[in-house]
PDB file of C-alpha atoms in Angstrom:
ATOM      1  CA  GLY Y   1     134.145 110.459 165.324  1.00 86.00           C
ATOM      2  CA  ILE Y   2     137.160 112.637 164.794  1.00 91.00           C
ATOM      3  CA  GLN Y   3     139.708 111.510 162.207  1.00 94.00           C
ATOM      4  CA  VAL Y   4     143.474 111.891 162.626  1.00 96.00           C
ATOM      5  CA  GLU Y   5     145.861 111.555 159.695  1.00 97.00           C
ATOM      6  CA  GLN Y   6     149.634 111.580 160.009  1.00 98.00           C
ATOM      7  CA  SER Y   7     152.212 112.008 157.291  1.00 97.00           C
ATOM      8  CA  PRO Y   8     154.534 110.715 156.118  1.00 97.00           C
ATOM      9  CA  PRO Y   9     153.897 107.116 157.236  1.00 97.00           C
ATOM     10  CA  ASP Y  10     157.609 106.308 157.106  1.00 97.00           C
ATOM     11  CA  LEU Y  11     160.728 108.438 157.145  1.00 97.00           C
ATOM     12  CA  ILE Y  12     164.398 107.516 156.877  1.00 97.00           C
ATOM     13  CA  LEU Y  13     167.033 110.088 157.794  1.00 95.00           C
ATOM     14  CA  GLN Y  14     170.733 110.272 158.239  1.00 97.00           C
ATOM     15  CA  GLU Y  15     171.967 111.407 161.610  1.00 97.00           C
ATOM     16  CA  GLY Y  16     172.081 115.183 161.799  1.00 97.00           C
ATOM     17  CA  ALA Y  17     169.225 115.801 159.376  1.00 98.00           C
ATOM     18  CA  ASN Y  18     166.072 117.768 160.187  1.00 97.00           C
ATOM     19  CA  SER Y  19     162.502 116.569 159.682  1.00 97.00           C
ATOM     20  CA  THR Y  20     158.891 117.697 159.908  1.00 98.00           C
ATOM     21  CA  LEU Y  21     156.023 115.387 160.801  1.00 98.00           C
ATOM     22  CA  ARG Y  22     152.449 116.446 160.154  1.00 98.00           C
ATOM     23  CA  CYS Y  23     149.136 115.671 161.870  1.00 98.00           C
ATOM     24  CA  ASN Y  24     145.791 116.669 160.356  1.00 98.00           C
ATOM     25  CA  PHE Y  25     142.552 116.339 162.298  1.00 97.00           C
ATOM     26  CA  SER Y  26     138.981 116.580 161.124  1.00 95.00           C
ATOM     27  CA  ASP Y  27     137.312 118.623 163.871  1.00 92.00           C
ATOM     28  CA  SER Y  28     138.050 121.069 166.674  1.00 91.00           C
ATOM     29  CA  VAL Y  29     139.971 119.586 169.591  1.00 90.00           C
ATOM     30  CA  ASN Y  30     140.382 120.205 173.302  1.00 87.00           C
ATOM     31  CA  ASN Y  31     143.647 118.356 173.564  1.00 91.00           C
ATOM     32  CA  LEU Y  32     146.452 117.395 171.213  1.00 95.00           C
ATOM     33  CA  GLN Y  33     149.470 115.409 172.275  1.00 96.00           C
ATOM     34  CA  TRP Y  34     152.558 114.149 170.496  1.00 97.00           C
ATOM     35  CA  PHE Y  35     154.104 110.875 171.681  1.00 97.00           C
ATOM     36  CA  HIS Y  36     157.227 108.923 170.836  1.00 97.00           C
ATOM     37  CA  GLN Y  37     156.998 105.125 170.990  1.00 96.00           C
ATOM     38  CA  ASN Y  38     160.397 103.520 171.451  1.00 93.00           C
ATOM     39  CA  PRO Y  39     161.335 100.123 169.989  1.00 89.00           C
ATOM     40  CA  TRP Y  40     160.230  98.420 173.220  1.00 90.00           C
ATOM     41  CA  GLY Y  41     156.725  99.863 172.951  1.00 93.00           C
ATOM     42  CA  GLN Y  42     156.878 102.515 175.671  1.00 93.00           C
ATOM     43  CA  LEU Y  43     155.020 105.725 174.837  1.00 95.00           C
ATOM     44  CA  ILE Y  44     156.688 108.911 175.999  1.00 94.00           C
ATOM     45  CA  ASN Y  45     154.895 112.241 176.121  1.00 94.00           C
ATOM     46  CA  LEU Y  46     156.584 114.855 173.969  1.00 97.00           C
ATOM     47  CA  PHE Y  47     154.152 117.757 173.917  1.00 96.00           C
ATOM     48  CA  TYR Y  48     150.700 118.776 175.044  1.00 95.00           C
ATOM     49  CA  ILE Y  49     149.864 121.372 172.411  1.00 96.00           C
ATOM     50  CA  PRO Y  50     146.209 122.069 171.506  1.00 94.00           C
ATOM     51  CA  SER Y  51     147.359 125.385 170.054  1.00 95.00           C
ATOM     52  CA  GLY Y  52     150.470 127.503 169.700  1.00 97.00           C
ATOM     53  CA  THR Y  53     154.140 126.578 169.650  1.00 98.00           C
ATOM     54  CA  LYS Y  54     156.373 124.794 172.147  1.00 97.00           C
ATOM     55  CA  GLN Y  55     160.006 123.777 172.133  1.00 97.00           C
ATOM     56  CA  ASN Y  56     161.931 121.203 174.121  1.00 96.00           C
ATOM     57  CA  GLY Y  57     165.565 120.894 173.129  1.00 97.00           C
ATOM     58  CA  ARG Y  58     165.848 119.633 169.554  1.00 97.00           C
ATOM     59  CA  LEU Y  59     162.111 119.080 169.302  1.00 98.00           C
ATOM     60  CA  SER Y  60     159.446 121.675 168.724  1.00 98.00           C
ATOM     61  CA  ALA Y  61     155.767 121.554 167.843  1.00 98.00           C
ATOM     62  CA  THR Y  62     153.230 123.925 166.388  1.00 98.00           C
ATOM     63  CA  THR Y  63     149.460 123.532 166.287  1.00 98.00           C
ATOM     64  CA  VAL Y  64     147.254 125.742 164.145  1.00 97.00           C
ATOM     65  CA  ALA Y  65     143.885 124.853 165.619  1.00 94.00           C
ATOM     66  CA  THR Y  66     141.863 126.993 163.192  1.00 94.00           C
ATOM     67  CA  GLU Y  67     143.341 125.059 160.259  1.00 96.00           C
ATOM     68  CA  ARG Y  68     143.259 121.705 162.075  1.00 97.00           C
ATOM     69  CA  TYR Y  69     146.856 120.617 161.831  1.00 98.00           C
ATOM     70  CA  SER Y  70     149.920 120.204 163.976  1.00 98.00           C
ATOM     71  CA  LEU Y  71     153.585 119.882 163.060  1.00 98.00           C
ATOM     72  CA  LEU Y  72     156.406 118.220 164.962  1.00 98.00           C
ATOM     73  CA  TYR Y  73     159.935 119.371 164.101  1.00 98.00           C
ATOM     74  CA  ILE Y  74     162.996 117.290 164.868  1.00 98.00           C
ATOM     75  CA  SER Y  75     166.315 119.024 164.358  1.00 97.00           C
ATOM     76  CA  SER Y  76     169.781 117.493 164.227  1.00 97.00           C
ATOM     77  CA  SER Y  77     168.288 113.999 164.450  1.00 97.00           C
ATOM     78  CA  GLN Y  78     170.043 111.276 166.442  1.00 97.00           C
ATOM     79  CA  THR Y  79     169.748 107.490 166.226  1.00 96.00           C
ATOM     80  CA  THR Y  80     167.898 107.541 169.543  1.00 95.00           C
ATOM     81  CA  ASP Y  81     165.120 109.523 167.846  1.00 96.00           C
ATOM     82  CA  SER Y  82     164.146 106.370 165.940  1.00 96.00           C
ATOM     83  CA  GLY Y  83     160.726 104.937 166.687  1.00 96.00           C
ATOM     84  CA  VAL Y  84     157.132 105.789 165.960  1.00 97.00           C
ATOM     85  CA  TYR Y  85     155.716 109.257 166.511  1.00 98.00           C
ATOM     86  CA  PHE Y  86     152.018 109.501 167.272  1.00 98.00           C
ATOM     87  CA  CYS Y  87     149.675 112.425 167.268  1.00 97.00           C
ATOM     88  CA  ALA Y  88     146.566 112.023 169.452  1.00 96.00           C
ATOM     89  CA  VAL Y  89     143.607 114.342 169.887  1.00 95.00           C
ATOM     90  CA  ASP Y  90     140.593 114.691 172.147  1.00 90.00           C
ATOM     91  CA  GLY Y  91     137.580 115.970 170.281  1.00 79.00           C
ATOM     92  CA  SER Y  92     135.000 114.408 172.576  1.00 74.00           C
ATOM     93  CA  GLY Y  93     135.442 116.561 175.625  1.00 71.00           C
ATOM     94  CA  TYR Y  94     135.662 113.392 177.757  1.00 72.00           C
ATOM     95  CA  SER Y  95     139.481 113.419 177.866  1.00 79.00           C
ATOM     96  CA  THR Y  96     139.764 110.347 175.672  1.00 88.00           C
ATOM     97  CA  LEU Y  97     142.374 110.323 172.917  1.00 92.00           C
ATOM     98  CA  THR Y  98     142.022 109.347 169.263  1.00 94.00           C
ATOM     99  CA  PHE Y  99     145.357 108.366 167.759  1.00 96.00           C
ATOM    100  CA  GLY Y 100     146.696 108.651 164.256  1.00 96.00           C
ATOM    101  CA  LYS Y 101     148.499 105.690 162.693  1.00 96.00           C
ATOM    102  CA  GLY Y 102     151.864 107.244 163.390  1.00 97.00           C
ATOM    103  CA  THR Y 103     155.041 108.111 161.505  1.00 97.00           C
ATOM    104  CA  MET Y 104     157.796 105.526 161.731  1.00 97.00           C
ATOM    105  CA  LEU Y 105     161.175 107.271 161.842  1.00 97.00           C
ATOM    106  CA  LEU Y 106     164.502 105.551 161.294  1.00 97.00           C
ATOM    107  CA  VAL Y 107     167.655 107.579 161.852  1.00 97.00           C
ATOM    108  CA  SER Y 108     170.765 105.905 160.506  1.00 96.00           C
ATOM    109  CA  PRO Y 109     174.294 106.683 161.720  1.00 94.00           C
TER     110      PRO Y 109
ATOM    111  CA  ASP U   1     159.232 105.634 192.075  1.00 59.00           C
ATOM    112  CA  GLY U   2     155.892 106.963 190.838  1.00 67.00           C
ATOM    113  CA  GLY U   3     154.542 105.401 187.719  1.00 93.00           C
ATOM    114  CA  ILE U   4     152.305 102.931 185.963  1.00 96.00           C
ATOM    115  CA  THR U   5     153.041  99.230 186.008  1.00 96.00           C
ATOM    116  CA  GLN U   6     151.547  96.549 183.795  1.00 96.00           C
ATOM    117  CA  SER U   7     151.922  92.854 184.237  1.00 90.00           C
ATOM    118  CA  PRO U   8     152.771  90.497 182.819  1.00 90.00           C
ATOM    119  CA  LYS U   9     155.003  91.820 180.047  1.00 92.00           C
ATOM    120  CA  TYR U  10     154.154  88.863 177.800  1.00 94.00           C
ATOM    121  CA  LEU U  11     151.079  86.657 178.047  1.00 93.00           C
ATOM    122  CA  PHE U  12     150.128  83.549 176.155  1.00 92.00           C
ATOM    123  CA  ARG U  13     146.572  82.296 176.066  1.00 90.00           C
ATOM    124  CA  LYS U  14     144.802  79.371 174.527  1.00 90.00           C
ATOM    125  CA  GLU U  15     141.724  80.040 172.468  1.00 88.00           C
ATOM    126  CA  GLY U  16     138.573  79.999 174.564  1.00 88.00           C
ATOM    127  CA  GLN U  17     140.254  81.151 177.767  1.00 91.00           C
ATOM    128  CA  ASN U  18     139.679  84.418 179.580  1.00 93.00           C
ATOM    129  CA  VAL U  19     142.761  86.330 180.692  1.00 94.00           C
ATOM    130  CA  THR U  20     143.209  89.359 182.963  1.00 95.00           C
ATOM    131  CA  LEU U  21     145.823  92.057 182.393  1.00 96.00           C
ATOM    132  CA  SER U  22     146.955  94.089 185.363  1.00 96.00           C
ATOM    133  CA  CYS U  23     147.413  97.869 185.468  1.00 97.00           C
ATOM    134  CA  GLU U  24     148.475  99.652 188.653  1.00 97.00           C
ATOM    135  CA  GLN U  25     149.421 103.303 189.199  1.00 97.00           C
ATOM    136  CA  ASN U  26     150.776 105.125 192.243  1.00 95.00           C
ATOM    137  CA  LEU U  27     150.461 108.600 190.750  1.00 94.00           C
ATOM    138  CA  ASN U  28     147.164 109.251 192.555  1.00 94.00           C
ATOM    139  CA  HIS U  29     145.540 109.816 189.168  1.00 94.00           C
ATOM    140  CA  ASP U  30     141.767 109.727 188.937  1.00 94.00           C
ATOM    141  CA  ALA U  31     141.325 108.609 185.335  1.00 95.00           C
ATOM    142  CA  MET U  32     142.613 105.398 183.796  1.00 97.00           C
ATOM    143  CA  TYR U  33     142.457 104.038 180.241  1.00 97.00           C
ATOM    144  CA  TRP U  34     143.020 100.843 178.270  1.00 98.00           C
ATOM    145  CA  TYR U  35     144.169 100.904 174.662  1.00 97.00           C
ATOM    146  CA  ARG U  36     144.896  98.216 172.112  1.00 97.00           C
ATOM    147  CA  GLN U  37     147.619  98.507 169.469  1.00 97.00           C
ATOM    148  CA  ASP U  38     147.880  96.255 166.425  1.00 95.00           C
ATOM    149  CA  PRO U  39     151.035  96.096 164.261  1.00 89.00           C
ATOM    150  CA  GLY U  40     151.511  99.230 162.179  1.00 84.00           C
ATOM    151  CA  GLN U  41     148.481 100.875 163.707  1.00 87.00           C
ATOM    152  CA  GLY U  42     147.689 103.569 166.194  1.00 90.00           C
ATOM    153  CA  LEU U  43     146.146 102.958 169.590  1.00 95.00           C
ATOM    154  CA  ARG U  44     142.427 102.341 169.936  1.00 96.00           C
ATOM    155  CA  LEU U  45     140.469 102.965 173.132  1.00 95.00           C
ATOM    156  CA  ILE U  46     138.880  99.922 174.804  1.00 97.00           C
ATOM    157  CA  TYR U  47     137.569 101.238 178.146  1.00 97.00           C
ATOM    158  CA  TYR U  48     138.164 104.187 180.416  1.00 96.00           C
ATOM    159  CA  SER U  49     137.337 105.168 183.967  1.00 96.00           C
ATOM    160  CA  GLN U  50     137.160 108.705 185.320  1.00 93.00           C
ATOM    161  CA  ILE U  51     136.480 107.694 188.915  1.00 93.00           C
ATOM    162  CA  VAL U  52     136.361 104.641 191.174  1.00 95.00           C
ATOM    163  CA  ASN U  53     133.393 102.310 190.579  1.00 95.00           C
ATOM    164  CA  ASP U  54     132.589 103.924 187.238  1.00 95.00           C
ATOM    165  CA  PHE U  55     133.789 103.171 183.715  1.00 96.00           C
ATOM    166  CA  GLN U  56     132.723 103.711 180.107  1.00 96.00           C
ATOM    167  CA  LYS U  57     133.126 101.800 176.867  1.00 96.00           C
ATOM    168  CA  GLY U  58     135.558 103.079 174.298  1.00 94.00           C
ATOM    169  CA  ASP U  59     135.568 102.444 170.575  1.00 92.00           C
ATOM    170  CA  ILE U  60     136.301  98.703 170.684  1.00 95.00           C
ATOM    171  CA  ALA U  61     134.861  97.394 173.975  1.00 96.00           C
ATOM    172  CA  GLU U  62     133.284  94.210 172.603  1.00 96.00           C
ATOM    173  CA  GLY U  63     134.892  91.098 174.071  1.00 95.00           C
ATOM    174  CA  TYR U  64     136.528  92.993 176.955  1.00 97.00           C
ATOM    175  CA  SER U  65     135.521  93.801 180.531  1.00 97.00           C
ATOM    176  CA  VAL U  66     136.996  95.996 183.265  1.00 98.00           C
ATOM    177  CA  SER U  67     136.553  96.872 186.921  1.00 97.00           C
ATOM    178  CA  ARG U  68     137.608  99.879 188.980  1.00 97.00           C
ATOM    179  CA  GLU U  69     137.279  98.936 192.640  1.00 97.00           C
ATOM    180  CA  LYS U  70     140.358 100.892 193.722  1.00 96.00           C
ATOM    181  CA  LYS U  71     141.741 104.192 192.508  1.00 97.00           C
ATOM    182  CA  GLU U  72     145.149 102.709 191.754  1.00 97.00           C
ATOM    183  CA  SER U  73     144.009  99.619 189.860  1.00 98.00           C
ATOM    184  CA  PHE U  74     142.178  99.092 186.549  1.00 98.00           C
ATOM    185  CA  PRO U  75     142.390  95.442 185.411  1.00 98.00           C
ATOM    186  CA  LEU U  76     141.290  94.435 181.905  1.00 97.00           C
ATOM    187  CA  THR U  77     139.814  91.015 181.160  1.00 97.00           C
ATOM    188  CA  VAL U  78     140.051  89.721 177.614  1.00 95.00           C
ATOM    189  CA  THR U  79     137.192  87.263 177.263  1.00 93.00           C
ATOM    190  CA  SER U  80     136.735  84.359 174.893  1.00 87.00           C
ATOM    191  CA  ALA U  81     134.220  86.526 173.025  1.00 87.00           C
ATOM    192  CA  GLN U  82     137.060  88.693 171.700  1.00 88.00           C
ATOM    193  CA  LYS U  83     137.608  87.233 168.230  1.00 87.00           C
ATOM    194  CA  ASN U  84     141.102  88.560 167.586  1.00 90.00           C
ATOM    195  CA  PRO U  85     142.772  89.227 170.929  1.00 93.00           C
ATOM    196  CA  THR U  86     146.436  89.013 169.878  1.00 95.00           C
ATOM    197  CA  ALA U  87     147.726  92.572 170.295  1.00 96.00           C
ATOM    198  CA  PHE U  88     149.775  94.952 172.420  1.00 97.00           C
ATOM    199  CA  TYR U  89     147.743  96.363 175.325  1.00 98.00           C
ATOM    200  CA  LEU U  90     148.602  99.697 176.902  1.00 97.00           C
ATOM    201  CA  CYS U  91     147.250 101.232 180.081  1.00 97.00           C
ATOM    202  CA  ALA U  92     147.331 104.967 180.794  1.00 96.00           C
ATOM    203  CA  SER U  93     146.333 107.331 183.557  1.00 96.00           C
ATOM    204  CA  ARG U  94     145.635 111.042 183.926  1.00 93.00           C
ATOM    205  CA  GLN U  95     144.943 113.387 186.787  1.00 90.00           C
ATOM    206  CA  ASN U  96     141.431 114.848 186.500  1.00 80.00           C
ATOM    207  CA  GLY U  97     141.892 118.350 185.227  1.00 80.00           C
ATOM    208  CA  GLY U  98     145.340 117.403 184.001  1.00 82.00           C
ATOM    209  CA  GLU U  99     146.474 117.808 180.438  1.00 82.00           C
ATOM    210  CA  THR U 100     148.334 114.640 179.601  1.00 89.00           C
ATOM    211  CA  GLN U 101     147.911 110.881 179.701  1.00 91.00           C
ATOM    212  CA  TYR U 102     150.848 108.820 180.950  1.00 93.00           C
ATOM    213  CA  PHE U 103     151.381 105.295 179.693  1.00 95.00           C
ATOM    214  CA  GLY U 104     152.548 102.043 181.206  1.00 96.00           C
ATOM    215  CA  PRO U 105     155.049  99.725 179.452  1.00 96.00           C
ATOM    216  CA  GLY U 106     152.359  97.496 177.938  1.00 96.00           C
ATOM    217  CA  THR U 107     151.476  93.796 177.821  1.00 97.00           C
ATOM    218  CA  ARG U 108     151.876  91.719 174.657  1.00 96.00           C
ATOM    219  CA  LEU U 109     149.121  89.105 174.436  1.00 95.00           C
ATOM    220  CA  LEU U 110     149.472  86.154 172.095  1.00 94.00           C
ATOM    221  CA  VAL U 111     146.645  83.708 171.566  1.00 90.00           C
ATOM    222  CA  LEU U 112     147.814  80.239 170.590  1.00 85.00           C
TER     223      LEU U 112
END
């Protein structure tokens, strides 16, 4: 099956700093989503982005499908950005998602 | 409010017992999914259902069973055959033809 690798596994930032999270995948995909998991376990959709670039406030994402990677940018980080960021892809065509292991982000005041 | 609910939030089970986790959605979504998350890991797909009365195994279906008798409900049973059931279980749903999966708040299962 398709493999999803995220880097870095852990990231510690001071409030106000910028960061880039990376997701590499091993095959072509129909769907790519970025999620944020808060400390209580809830997963929140950030982006649906199988290709191209999207922005939502301080967050933006870019997927280069031909090179099989996606990047999530967080600018001017806030403590509420802390949590785990997951990249998930659908390579099966059955609308099922394969998740990476995530990047754990800690933003300190 | 529209959304996905999972109950209970925490569940304790003795070894050898079956337990059923509830997942209900009022979003009128066709597809529903169950995932398992272990500490420090990503989510892994257990079962999914694209339509009522039909479901398919995911990557780690052994020791689990599901039913889909109603569009809004997709309960997951963790059977005694599941060797390591302690985990965080997440349910999701998606409108057929839609782009994104939406997740419930999860159930933490602890086997004592």
